[in-house]
Each structure stands twice: as C-alpha cells, then as structure tokens.
Short mmCIF file of C-alpha atoms and ligand atoms in Angstrom, two decimals:
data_model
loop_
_atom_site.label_atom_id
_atom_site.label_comp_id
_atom_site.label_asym_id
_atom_site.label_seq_id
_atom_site.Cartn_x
_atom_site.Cartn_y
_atom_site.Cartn_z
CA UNK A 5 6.51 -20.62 -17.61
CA UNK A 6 9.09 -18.03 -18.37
CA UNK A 7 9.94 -17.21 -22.03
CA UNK A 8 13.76 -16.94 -23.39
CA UNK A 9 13.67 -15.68 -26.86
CA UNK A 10 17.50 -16.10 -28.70
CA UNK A 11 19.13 -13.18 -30.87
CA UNK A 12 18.91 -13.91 -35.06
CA UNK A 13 22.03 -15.94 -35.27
CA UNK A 14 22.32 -17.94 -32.27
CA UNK A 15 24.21 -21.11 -32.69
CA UNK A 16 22.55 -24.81 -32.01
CA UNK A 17 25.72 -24.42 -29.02
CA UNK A 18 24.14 -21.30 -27.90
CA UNK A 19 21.17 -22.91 -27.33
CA UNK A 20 22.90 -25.46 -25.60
CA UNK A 21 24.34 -23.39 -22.82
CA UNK A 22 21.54 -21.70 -21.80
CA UNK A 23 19.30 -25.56 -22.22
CA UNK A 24 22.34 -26.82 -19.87
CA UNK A 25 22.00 -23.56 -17.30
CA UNK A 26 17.95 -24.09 -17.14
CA UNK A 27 18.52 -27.70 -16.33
CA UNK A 28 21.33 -27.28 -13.43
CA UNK A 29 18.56 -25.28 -11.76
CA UNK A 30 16.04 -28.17 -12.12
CA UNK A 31 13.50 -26.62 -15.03
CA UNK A 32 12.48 -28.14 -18.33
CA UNK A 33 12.58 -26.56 -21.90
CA UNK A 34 10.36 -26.16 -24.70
CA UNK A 35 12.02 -25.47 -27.77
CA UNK A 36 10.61 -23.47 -30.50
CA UNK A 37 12.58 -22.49 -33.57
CA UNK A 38 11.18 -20.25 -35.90
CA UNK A 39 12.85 -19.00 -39.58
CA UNK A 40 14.27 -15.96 -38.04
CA UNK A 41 14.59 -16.95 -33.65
CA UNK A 42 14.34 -19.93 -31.63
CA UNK A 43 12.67 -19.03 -28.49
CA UNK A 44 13.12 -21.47 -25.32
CA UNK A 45 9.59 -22.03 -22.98
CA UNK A 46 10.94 -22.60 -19.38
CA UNK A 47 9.03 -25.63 -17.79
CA UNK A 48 8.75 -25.84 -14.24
CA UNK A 49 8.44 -23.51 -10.97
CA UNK A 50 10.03 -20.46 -12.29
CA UNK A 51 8.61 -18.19 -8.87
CA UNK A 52 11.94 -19.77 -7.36
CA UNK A 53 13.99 -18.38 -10.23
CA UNK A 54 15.01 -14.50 -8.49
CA UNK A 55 15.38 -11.58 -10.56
CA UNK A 56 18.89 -11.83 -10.00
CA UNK A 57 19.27 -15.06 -11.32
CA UNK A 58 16.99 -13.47 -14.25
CA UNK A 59 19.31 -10.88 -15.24
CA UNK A 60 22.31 -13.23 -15.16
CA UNK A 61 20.43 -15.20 -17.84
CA UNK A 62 19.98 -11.96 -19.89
CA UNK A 63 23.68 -11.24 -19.56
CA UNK A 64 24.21 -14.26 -21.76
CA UNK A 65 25.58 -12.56 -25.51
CA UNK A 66 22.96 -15.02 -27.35
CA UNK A 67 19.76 -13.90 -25.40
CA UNK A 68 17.91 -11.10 -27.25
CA UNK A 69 15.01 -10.94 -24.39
CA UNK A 70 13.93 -13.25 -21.10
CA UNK A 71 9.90 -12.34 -20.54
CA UNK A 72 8.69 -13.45 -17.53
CA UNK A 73 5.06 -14.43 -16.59
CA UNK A 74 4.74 -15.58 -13.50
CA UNK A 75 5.18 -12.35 -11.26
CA UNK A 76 7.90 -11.47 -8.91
CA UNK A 77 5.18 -11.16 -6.43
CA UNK A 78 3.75 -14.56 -5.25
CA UNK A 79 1.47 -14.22 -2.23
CA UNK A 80 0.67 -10.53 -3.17
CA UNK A 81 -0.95 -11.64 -6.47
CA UNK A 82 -4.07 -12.60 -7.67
CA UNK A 83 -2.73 -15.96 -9.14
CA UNK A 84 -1.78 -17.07 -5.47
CA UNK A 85 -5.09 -15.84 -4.08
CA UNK A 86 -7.88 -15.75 -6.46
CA UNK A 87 -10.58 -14.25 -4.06
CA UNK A 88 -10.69 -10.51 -2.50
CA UNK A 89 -8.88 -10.51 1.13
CA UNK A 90 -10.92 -8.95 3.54
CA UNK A 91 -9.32 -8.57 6.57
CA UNK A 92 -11.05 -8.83 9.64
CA UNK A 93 -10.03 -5.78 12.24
CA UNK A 94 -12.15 -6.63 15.57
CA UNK A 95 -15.04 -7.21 13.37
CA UNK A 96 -14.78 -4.44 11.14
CA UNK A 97 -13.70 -6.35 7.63
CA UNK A 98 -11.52 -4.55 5.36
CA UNK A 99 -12.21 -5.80 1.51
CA UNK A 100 -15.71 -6.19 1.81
CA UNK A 101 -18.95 -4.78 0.23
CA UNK A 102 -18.62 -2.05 3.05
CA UNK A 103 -16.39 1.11 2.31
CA UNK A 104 -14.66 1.57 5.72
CA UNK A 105 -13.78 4.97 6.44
CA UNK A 106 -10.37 5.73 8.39
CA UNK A 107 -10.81 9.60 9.64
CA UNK A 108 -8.97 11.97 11.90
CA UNK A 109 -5.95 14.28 12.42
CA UNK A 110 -2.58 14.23 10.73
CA UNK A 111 -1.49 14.32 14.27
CA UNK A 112 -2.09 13.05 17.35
CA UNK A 113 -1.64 16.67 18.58
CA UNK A 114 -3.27 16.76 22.34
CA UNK A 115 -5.72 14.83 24.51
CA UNK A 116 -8.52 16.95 24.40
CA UNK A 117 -7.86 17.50 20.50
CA UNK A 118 -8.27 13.95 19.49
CA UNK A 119 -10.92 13.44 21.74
CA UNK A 120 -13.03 16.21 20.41
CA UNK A 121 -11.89 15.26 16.75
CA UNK A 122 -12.81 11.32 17.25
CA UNK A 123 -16.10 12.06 18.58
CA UNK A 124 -16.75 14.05 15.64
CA UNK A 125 -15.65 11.77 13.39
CA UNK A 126 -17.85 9.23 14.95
CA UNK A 127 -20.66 11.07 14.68
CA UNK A 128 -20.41 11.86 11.18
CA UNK A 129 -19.74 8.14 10.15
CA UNK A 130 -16.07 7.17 10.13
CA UNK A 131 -15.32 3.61 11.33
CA UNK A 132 -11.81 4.07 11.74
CA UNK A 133 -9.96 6.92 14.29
CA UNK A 134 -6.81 7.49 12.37
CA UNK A 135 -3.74 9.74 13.80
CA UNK A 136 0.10 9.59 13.63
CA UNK A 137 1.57 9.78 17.49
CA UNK A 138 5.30 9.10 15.29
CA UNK A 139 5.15 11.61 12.52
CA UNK A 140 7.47 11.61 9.34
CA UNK A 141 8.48 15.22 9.10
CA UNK A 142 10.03 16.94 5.99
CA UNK A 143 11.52 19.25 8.56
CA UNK A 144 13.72 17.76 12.04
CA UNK A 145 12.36 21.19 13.27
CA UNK A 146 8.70 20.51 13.02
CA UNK A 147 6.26 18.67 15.11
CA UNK A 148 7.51 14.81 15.82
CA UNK A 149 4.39 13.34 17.42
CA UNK A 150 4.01 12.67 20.65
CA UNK A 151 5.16 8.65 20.72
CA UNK A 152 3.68 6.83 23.33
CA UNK A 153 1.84 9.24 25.23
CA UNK A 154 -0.19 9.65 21.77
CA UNK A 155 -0.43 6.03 21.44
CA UNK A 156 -2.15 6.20 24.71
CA UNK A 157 -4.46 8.91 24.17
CA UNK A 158 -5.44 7.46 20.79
CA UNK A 159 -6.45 4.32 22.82
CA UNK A 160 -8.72 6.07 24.96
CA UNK A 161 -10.46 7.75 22.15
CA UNK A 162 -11.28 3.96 21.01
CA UNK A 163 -12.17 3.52 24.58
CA UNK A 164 -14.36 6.46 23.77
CA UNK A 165 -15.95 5.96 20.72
CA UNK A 166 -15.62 2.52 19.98
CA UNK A 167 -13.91 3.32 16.72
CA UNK A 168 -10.44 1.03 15.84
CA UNK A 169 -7.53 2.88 15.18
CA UNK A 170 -4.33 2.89 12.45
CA UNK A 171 -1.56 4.58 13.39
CA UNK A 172 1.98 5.12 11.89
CA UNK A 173 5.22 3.23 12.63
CA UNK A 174 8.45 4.70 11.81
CA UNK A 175 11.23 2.35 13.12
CA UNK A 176 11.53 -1.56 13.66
CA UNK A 177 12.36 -0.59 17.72
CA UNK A 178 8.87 0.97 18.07
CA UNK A 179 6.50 -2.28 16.26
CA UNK A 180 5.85 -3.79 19.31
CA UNK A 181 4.50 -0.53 21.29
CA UNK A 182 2.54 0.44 18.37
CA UNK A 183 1.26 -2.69 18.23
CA UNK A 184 0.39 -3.21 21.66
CA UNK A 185 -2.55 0.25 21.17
CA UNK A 186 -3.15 0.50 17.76
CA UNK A 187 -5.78 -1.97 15.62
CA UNK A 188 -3.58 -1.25 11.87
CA UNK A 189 -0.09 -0.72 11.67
CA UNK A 190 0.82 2.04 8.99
CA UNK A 191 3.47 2.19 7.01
CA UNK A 192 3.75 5.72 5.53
CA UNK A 193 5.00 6.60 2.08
CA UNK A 194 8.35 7.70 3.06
CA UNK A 195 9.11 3.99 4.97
CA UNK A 196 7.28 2.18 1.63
CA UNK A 197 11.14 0.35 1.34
CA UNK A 198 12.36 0.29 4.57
CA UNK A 199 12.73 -3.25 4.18
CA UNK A 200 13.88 -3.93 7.68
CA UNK A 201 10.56 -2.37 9.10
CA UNK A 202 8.68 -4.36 6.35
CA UNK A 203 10.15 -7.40 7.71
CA UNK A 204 9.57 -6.77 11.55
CA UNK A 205 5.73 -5.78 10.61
CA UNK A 206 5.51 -8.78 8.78
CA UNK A 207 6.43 -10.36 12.42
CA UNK A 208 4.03 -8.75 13.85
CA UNK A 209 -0.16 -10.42 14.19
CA UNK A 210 -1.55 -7.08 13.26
CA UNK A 211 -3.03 -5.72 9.79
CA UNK A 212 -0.46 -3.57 8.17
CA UNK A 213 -1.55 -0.35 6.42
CA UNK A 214 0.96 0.15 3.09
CA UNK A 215 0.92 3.31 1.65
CA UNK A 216 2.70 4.02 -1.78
CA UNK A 217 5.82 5.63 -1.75
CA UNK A 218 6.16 8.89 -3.54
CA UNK A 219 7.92 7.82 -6.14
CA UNK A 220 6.84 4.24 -6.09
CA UNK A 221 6.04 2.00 -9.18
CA UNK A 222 2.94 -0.76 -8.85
CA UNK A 223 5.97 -3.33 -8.79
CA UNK A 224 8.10 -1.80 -6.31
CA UNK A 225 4.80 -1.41 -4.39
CA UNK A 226 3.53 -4.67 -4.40
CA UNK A 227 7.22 -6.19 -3.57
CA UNK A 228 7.40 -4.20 -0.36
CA UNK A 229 3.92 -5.93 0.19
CA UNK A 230 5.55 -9.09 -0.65
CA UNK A 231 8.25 -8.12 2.22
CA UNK A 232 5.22 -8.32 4.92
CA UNK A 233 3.71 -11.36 3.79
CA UNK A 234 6.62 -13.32 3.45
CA UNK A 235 6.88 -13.41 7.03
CA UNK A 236 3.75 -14.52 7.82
CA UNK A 237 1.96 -11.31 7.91
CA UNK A 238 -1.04 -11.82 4.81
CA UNK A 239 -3.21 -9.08 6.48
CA UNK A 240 -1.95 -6.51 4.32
CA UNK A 241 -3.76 -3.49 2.90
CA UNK A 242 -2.56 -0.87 -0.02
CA UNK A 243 -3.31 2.63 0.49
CA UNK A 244 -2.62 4.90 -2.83
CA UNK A 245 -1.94 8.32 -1.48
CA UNK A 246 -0.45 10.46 -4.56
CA UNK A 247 2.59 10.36 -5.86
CA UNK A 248 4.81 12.72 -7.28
CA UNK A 249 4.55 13.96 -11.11
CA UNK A 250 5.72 17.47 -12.85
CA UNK A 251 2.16 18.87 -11.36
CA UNK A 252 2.85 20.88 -8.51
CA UNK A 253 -0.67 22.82 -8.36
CA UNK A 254 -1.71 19.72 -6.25
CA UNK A 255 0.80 18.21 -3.57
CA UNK A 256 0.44 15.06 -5.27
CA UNK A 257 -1.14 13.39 -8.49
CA UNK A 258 -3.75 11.04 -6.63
CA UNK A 259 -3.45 7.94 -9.50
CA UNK A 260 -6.74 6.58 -9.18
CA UNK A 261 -5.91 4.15 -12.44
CA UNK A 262 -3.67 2.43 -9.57
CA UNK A 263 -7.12 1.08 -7.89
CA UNK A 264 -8.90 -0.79 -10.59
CA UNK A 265 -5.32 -1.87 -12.09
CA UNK A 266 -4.22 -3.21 -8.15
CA UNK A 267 -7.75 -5.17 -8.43
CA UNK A 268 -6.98 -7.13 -11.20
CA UNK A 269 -2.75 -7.75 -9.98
CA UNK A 270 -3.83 -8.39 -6.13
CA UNK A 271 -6.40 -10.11 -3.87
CA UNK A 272 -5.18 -7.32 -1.16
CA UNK A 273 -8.01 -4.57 -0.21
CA UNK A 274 -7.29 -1.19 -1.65
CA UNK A 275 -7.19 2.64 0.46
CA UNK A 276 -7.34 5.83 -0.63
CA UNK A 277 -6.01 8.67 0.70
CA UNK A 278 -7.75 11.51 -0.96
CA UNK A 279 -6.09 14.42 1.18
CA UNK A 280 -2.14 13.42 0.95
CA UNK A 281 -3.03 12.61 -2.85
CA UNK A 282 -4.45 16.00 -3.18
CA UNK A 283 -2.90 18.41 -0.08
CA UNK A 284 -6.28 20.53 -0.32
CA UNK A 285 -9.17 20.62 1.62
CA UNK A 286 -11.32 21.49 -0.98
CA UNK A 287 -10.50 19.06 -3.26
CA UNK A 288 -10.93 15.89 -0.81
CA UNK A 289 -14.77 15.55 -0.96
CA UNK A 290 -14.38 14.80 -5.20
CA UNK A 291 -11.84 12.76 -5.19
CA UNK A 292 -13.03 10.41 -2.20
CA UNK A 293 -16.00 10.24 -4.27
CA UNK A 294 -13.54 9.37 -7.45
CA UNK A 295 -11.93 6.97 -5.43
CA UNK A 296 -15.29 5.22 -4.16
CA UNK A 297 -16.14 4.90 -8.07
CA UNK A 298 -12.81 3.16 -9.07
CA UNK A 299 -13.41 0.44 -6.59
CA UNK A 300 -11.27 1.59 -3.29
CA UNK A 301 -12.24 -0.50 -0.32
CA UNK A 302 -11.75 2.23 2.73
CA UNK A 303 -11.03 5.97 2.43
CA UNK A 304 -8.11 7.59 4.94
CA UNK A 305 -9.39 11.41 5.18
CA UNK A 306 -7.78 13.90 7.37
CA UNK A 307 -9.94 15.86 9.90
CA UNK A 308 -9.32 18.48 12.32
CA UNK A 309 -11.94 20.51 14.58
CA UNK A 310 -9.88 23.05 13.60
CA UNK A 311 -7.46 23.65 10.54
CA UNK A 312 -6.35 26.53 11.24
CA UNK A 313 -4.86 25.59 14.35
CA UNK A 314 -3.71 22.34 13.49
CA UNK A 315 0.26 21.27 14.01
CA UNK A 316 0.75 19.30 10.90
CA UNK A 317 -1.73 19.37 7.31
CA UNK A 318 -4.20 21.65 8.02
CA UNK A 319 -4.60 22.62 4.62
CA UNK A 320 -5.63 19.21 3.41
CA UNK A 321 -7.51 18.55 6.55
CA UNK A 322 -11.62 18.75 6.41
CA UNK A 323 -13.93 19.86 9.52
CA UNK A 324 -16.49 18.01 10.82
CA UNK A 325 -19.14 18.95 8.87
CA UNK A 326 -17.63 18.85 5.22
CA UNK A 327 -16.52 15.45 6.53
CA UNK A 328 -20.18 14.31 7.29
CA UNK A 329 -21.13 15.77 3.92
CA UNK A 330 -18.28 13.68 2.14
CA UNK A 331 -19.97 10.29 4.28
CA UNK A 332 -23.48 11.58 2.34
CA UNK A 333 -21.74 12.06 -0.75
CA UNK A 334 -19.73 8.48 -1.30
CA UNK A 335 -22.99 6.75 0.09
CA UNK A 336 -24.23 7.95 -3.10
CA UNK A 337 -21.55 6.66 -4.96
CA UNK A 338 -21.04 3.28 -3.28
CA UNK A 339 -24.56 2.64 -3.96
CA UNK A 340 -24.05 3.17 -7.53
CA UNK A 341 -21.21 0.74 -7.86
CA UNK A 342 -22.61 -1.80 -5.80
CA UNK A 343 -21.22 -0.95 -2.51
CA UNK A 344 -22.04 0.40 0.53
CA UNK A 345 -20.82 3.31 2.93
C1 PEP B 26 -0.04 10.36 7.12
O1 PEP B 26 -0.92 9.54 6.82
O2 PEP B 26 -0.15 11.12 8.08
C2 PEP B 26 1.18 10.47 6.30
C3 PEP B 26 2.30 10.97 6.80
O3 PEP B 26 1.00 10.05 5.04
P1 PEP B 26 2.06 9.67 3.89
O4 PEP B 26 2.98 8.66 4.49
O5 PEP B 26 1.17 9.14 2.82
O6 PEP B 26 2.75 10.96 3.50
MN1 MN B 27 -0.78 14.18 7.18
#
C-alpha cells in the first residue's frame, strides 16, 4: 500500500480526481479524513505503479506528499526474498556462514605475475583469484589490461590452484568472453549504471559481482541490482568499495554502515573491498577486520608479490605475508560474530 496524503484545503472534487486516476490504473482506496488532511491508502499491487507514474501523481496541485512503501526494488529486497541468497560458485557458496575471500592483483599484469601472486594467495587462504584483464583507467594513457590473453592466463592460474576467479567486464561486446573464463562477472564502480551492461549480465548464467558506484546512493545501488535480476540473472552479489566524501586523506570513505543496513533492505550477499575503500596498504588489514564485524559475506583484497613494481594500485595492494596475517586476523573476528574464515 502506497500512502497519498492531500494539502489542508483540498476539495471533496480533489479527492475525486486523484480516487478516479487510482482506479483507471486498477487500485483501490482507503479514505481517511482527518480535521486538518484527508490522506488516501492505495489498495492493491502498487510494485507495478513506476516512479514515473509516481511523480505524475505528485504533480497533481492538491497532493501535499505520495509516501511509498513497497520499494522500487522488488526482487532485490528482502520482502521478495525473505532468506539470505547464497550463491553457489562451483561449490564455493557466497552468503553463507563462510567468509569467502576474493584476493589478487589490480591487474592481470603478466603470466608469470599472476601465477606467482595466485599461488600465494592460495597459500595464505584466499578462495577466490581475483584480477582485472579489462581495466577501468582514470587515465587513456595508463595500463588497459591485457583482454583476452589475461582472461586466459587467469584461467590457468585456476587450473593451477584450484581457486575460482572474478574478473571485470567493461562493455556489453565483451560478456560472453568474460564469461566463457571467469567464475563472477564484475561490474566495477565506474559501470555501477551502465544499464545496457547491467542488462546483458543479467543475460548472462553467471554470478555478477556489483560494486557501488562512487557516488552511488543504497537506492541507486540496489536498482542497478534490480537491472540484473530482472533479466533472469538472481545470482547477484554487492560489493561496497568506498565512495567518495570531502575526505581526501583516504581514496575513499569505506561506509561500512552500508553492510548491516544492505542486510536488513536485501537477501543479496554483501563484499567488501577494504583496499579501493581505503587506497592504502596499511590500512586494509583493520578495515577487513571492520568489515568482517559488520556482517560482510566475502572480502575483495588486492595483492601483489610486489607493490612496488606493480602496473596499477600498488599502494593499496598487500604482500603475501600481511595478506596471510589479515586471513589470521578476520578468523578471529568471524569467530566472534558467529562466522567463519
Ligand atoms: C577493481 O576492483 O580493480 C576496481 C577497478 O575497482 P572499482 O571498480 O571499485 O574502482
Ligand atoms: Mn584496483
């Protein structure tokens, strides 16, 4: 039910024009009239009333406010789906007790790179190789990825390891290639409302990866969600990675209140991507264990064998052994809330 409530004033005619409007769309009315407003109740399945059709209603002079309850979202929210998703990748589920742990470089910069870096992520407890082979670059004059050919080489470090891996997709042309190697699809924050990508993904029989744009509300998050899913596409995960504030000591403000608020709006499994949130190495290992206490599902950490050499994020991006430290460290944490790592 939807809730119209009519400006001090408004004529018994009034009323009847927006009663008459409600009804040509098929929905009831409850009619409440107070000393000072009446206020309408709108009876039936509002979810197929758009926002457009909303607004129209508050452009009517008589309407003082239109408050609507049943969210713009339908199979993104917890109404729809009462239980936790967990999304199965190849056996690894996504959403349950276990806190999966997506590590790796910001790019998939060379064979014998990844390699070294997915053995090491292994080793120290990741479950996920992560690594863009299409990167989204501030700059057209810095590092693009390596397309395919990274695709491929990112396959044989699952060959490798055994580890699944989530890579990013960039453009609606490239979903089915990316597809075809990688175990998640990834939507970065940049492409959060690329709606035609949104769609294609949600075409697509793979889990989709949705990070927050960097300006991006909750609403305008969970719509873009609502993009992938209505096309068939449910397996969808939300990945908080920072978003921009006035704070520029940190390259983002990681909003860790979006986690426990995302649990109560969606049945989707929550990420969190402590080293975009943060853009510093040494300020990953807290805030993964942050994010482990507000109830995040999986972790997306950036590692590299070495920083200092790396082609894209090497400031943000931890080595091996801080990385198997962090594992230790959100172990502890999980177990405190419940969970495991
Ligand atoms: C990434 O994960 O490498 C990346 C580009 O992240 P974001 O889209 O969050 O900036
Ligand atoms: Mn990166």
């Amino acid at each position: 039910m939807d809730i119209i409530v009519l400006k001090p004033g408004a004529t018994d005619d009034d009323l009847q024009h927006i009663v008459e409007k409600l009804q040509k769309k098929g929905l009831g009315v409850h009619i409440s009239k107070g000393t000072e407003r009446t206020i309408i109740g709108v009876i039936g399945d509002t979810s197929r009333v758009s926002e457009d059709e909303e607004n129209a209603i508050r452009a009517v002079p008589s309407v003082e406010n239109v408050m609507r309850i049943i969210k713009p979202y339908r199979l993104a929210s917890r109404e729809f789906h009462v239980e936790d998703t967990v999304i199965d990748v190849g056996g690894t589920p996504i959403g349950g007790k276990k806190i999966q742990v997506m590590a790796g470089p910001c790019a998939v910069e060379s064979r014998e790179v990844v390699l070294g870096i997915a053995e090491a992520v292994r080793s120290g407890g990741a479950t996920f190789l992560r690594g863009g082979a299409f990167k989204p670059r501030t700059s057209p004059y810095s590092f693009q990825g390596l397309g395919e050919e990274g695709l491929k080489i990112l396959a044989e470090a699952r060959e490798r390891t055994g580890l699944p891996v989530i890579t990013e997709v960039m453009d609606p042309r490239d979903v089915e290639v990316v597809s075809r190697y990688s175990d998640i699809i990834q939507i970065g924050a940049r492409n959060m409302q690329n709606f035609r990508l949104l769609l294609e993904v949600g075409e697509a029989r793979k889990p989709v990866l949705l990070k927050r744009g960097l300006s991006a509300t909750i609403k305008e998050w969970l719509m873009a969600a609502e993009y992938i899913m209505s096309r068939g596409n449910h397996e969808v995960m939300l990945c908080e990675r920072g978003i921009r504030t006035f704070e520029t000591a940190t390259r983002n403000t990681l909003d860790l209140s979006a986690v426990p608020l995302l649990k109560q709006l969606t049945h989707l499994p929550v990420v969190v991507d402590p080293s975009h949130g943060v853009g510093k190495w040494d300020l990953v290992v807290p805030m993964a264990r942050a994010a482990v206490a507000a109830g995040a599902d999986a972790l997306m950490v950036e590692v590299h064998t070495n920083p200092e050499e790396a082609l894209s994020d090497g400031e943000q991006s931890l080595k091996p052994d801080l990385f198997a430290f962090m594992m230790e460290e959100i172990r502890k944490v999980a177990s405190a809330v419940g969970r495991e790592a």
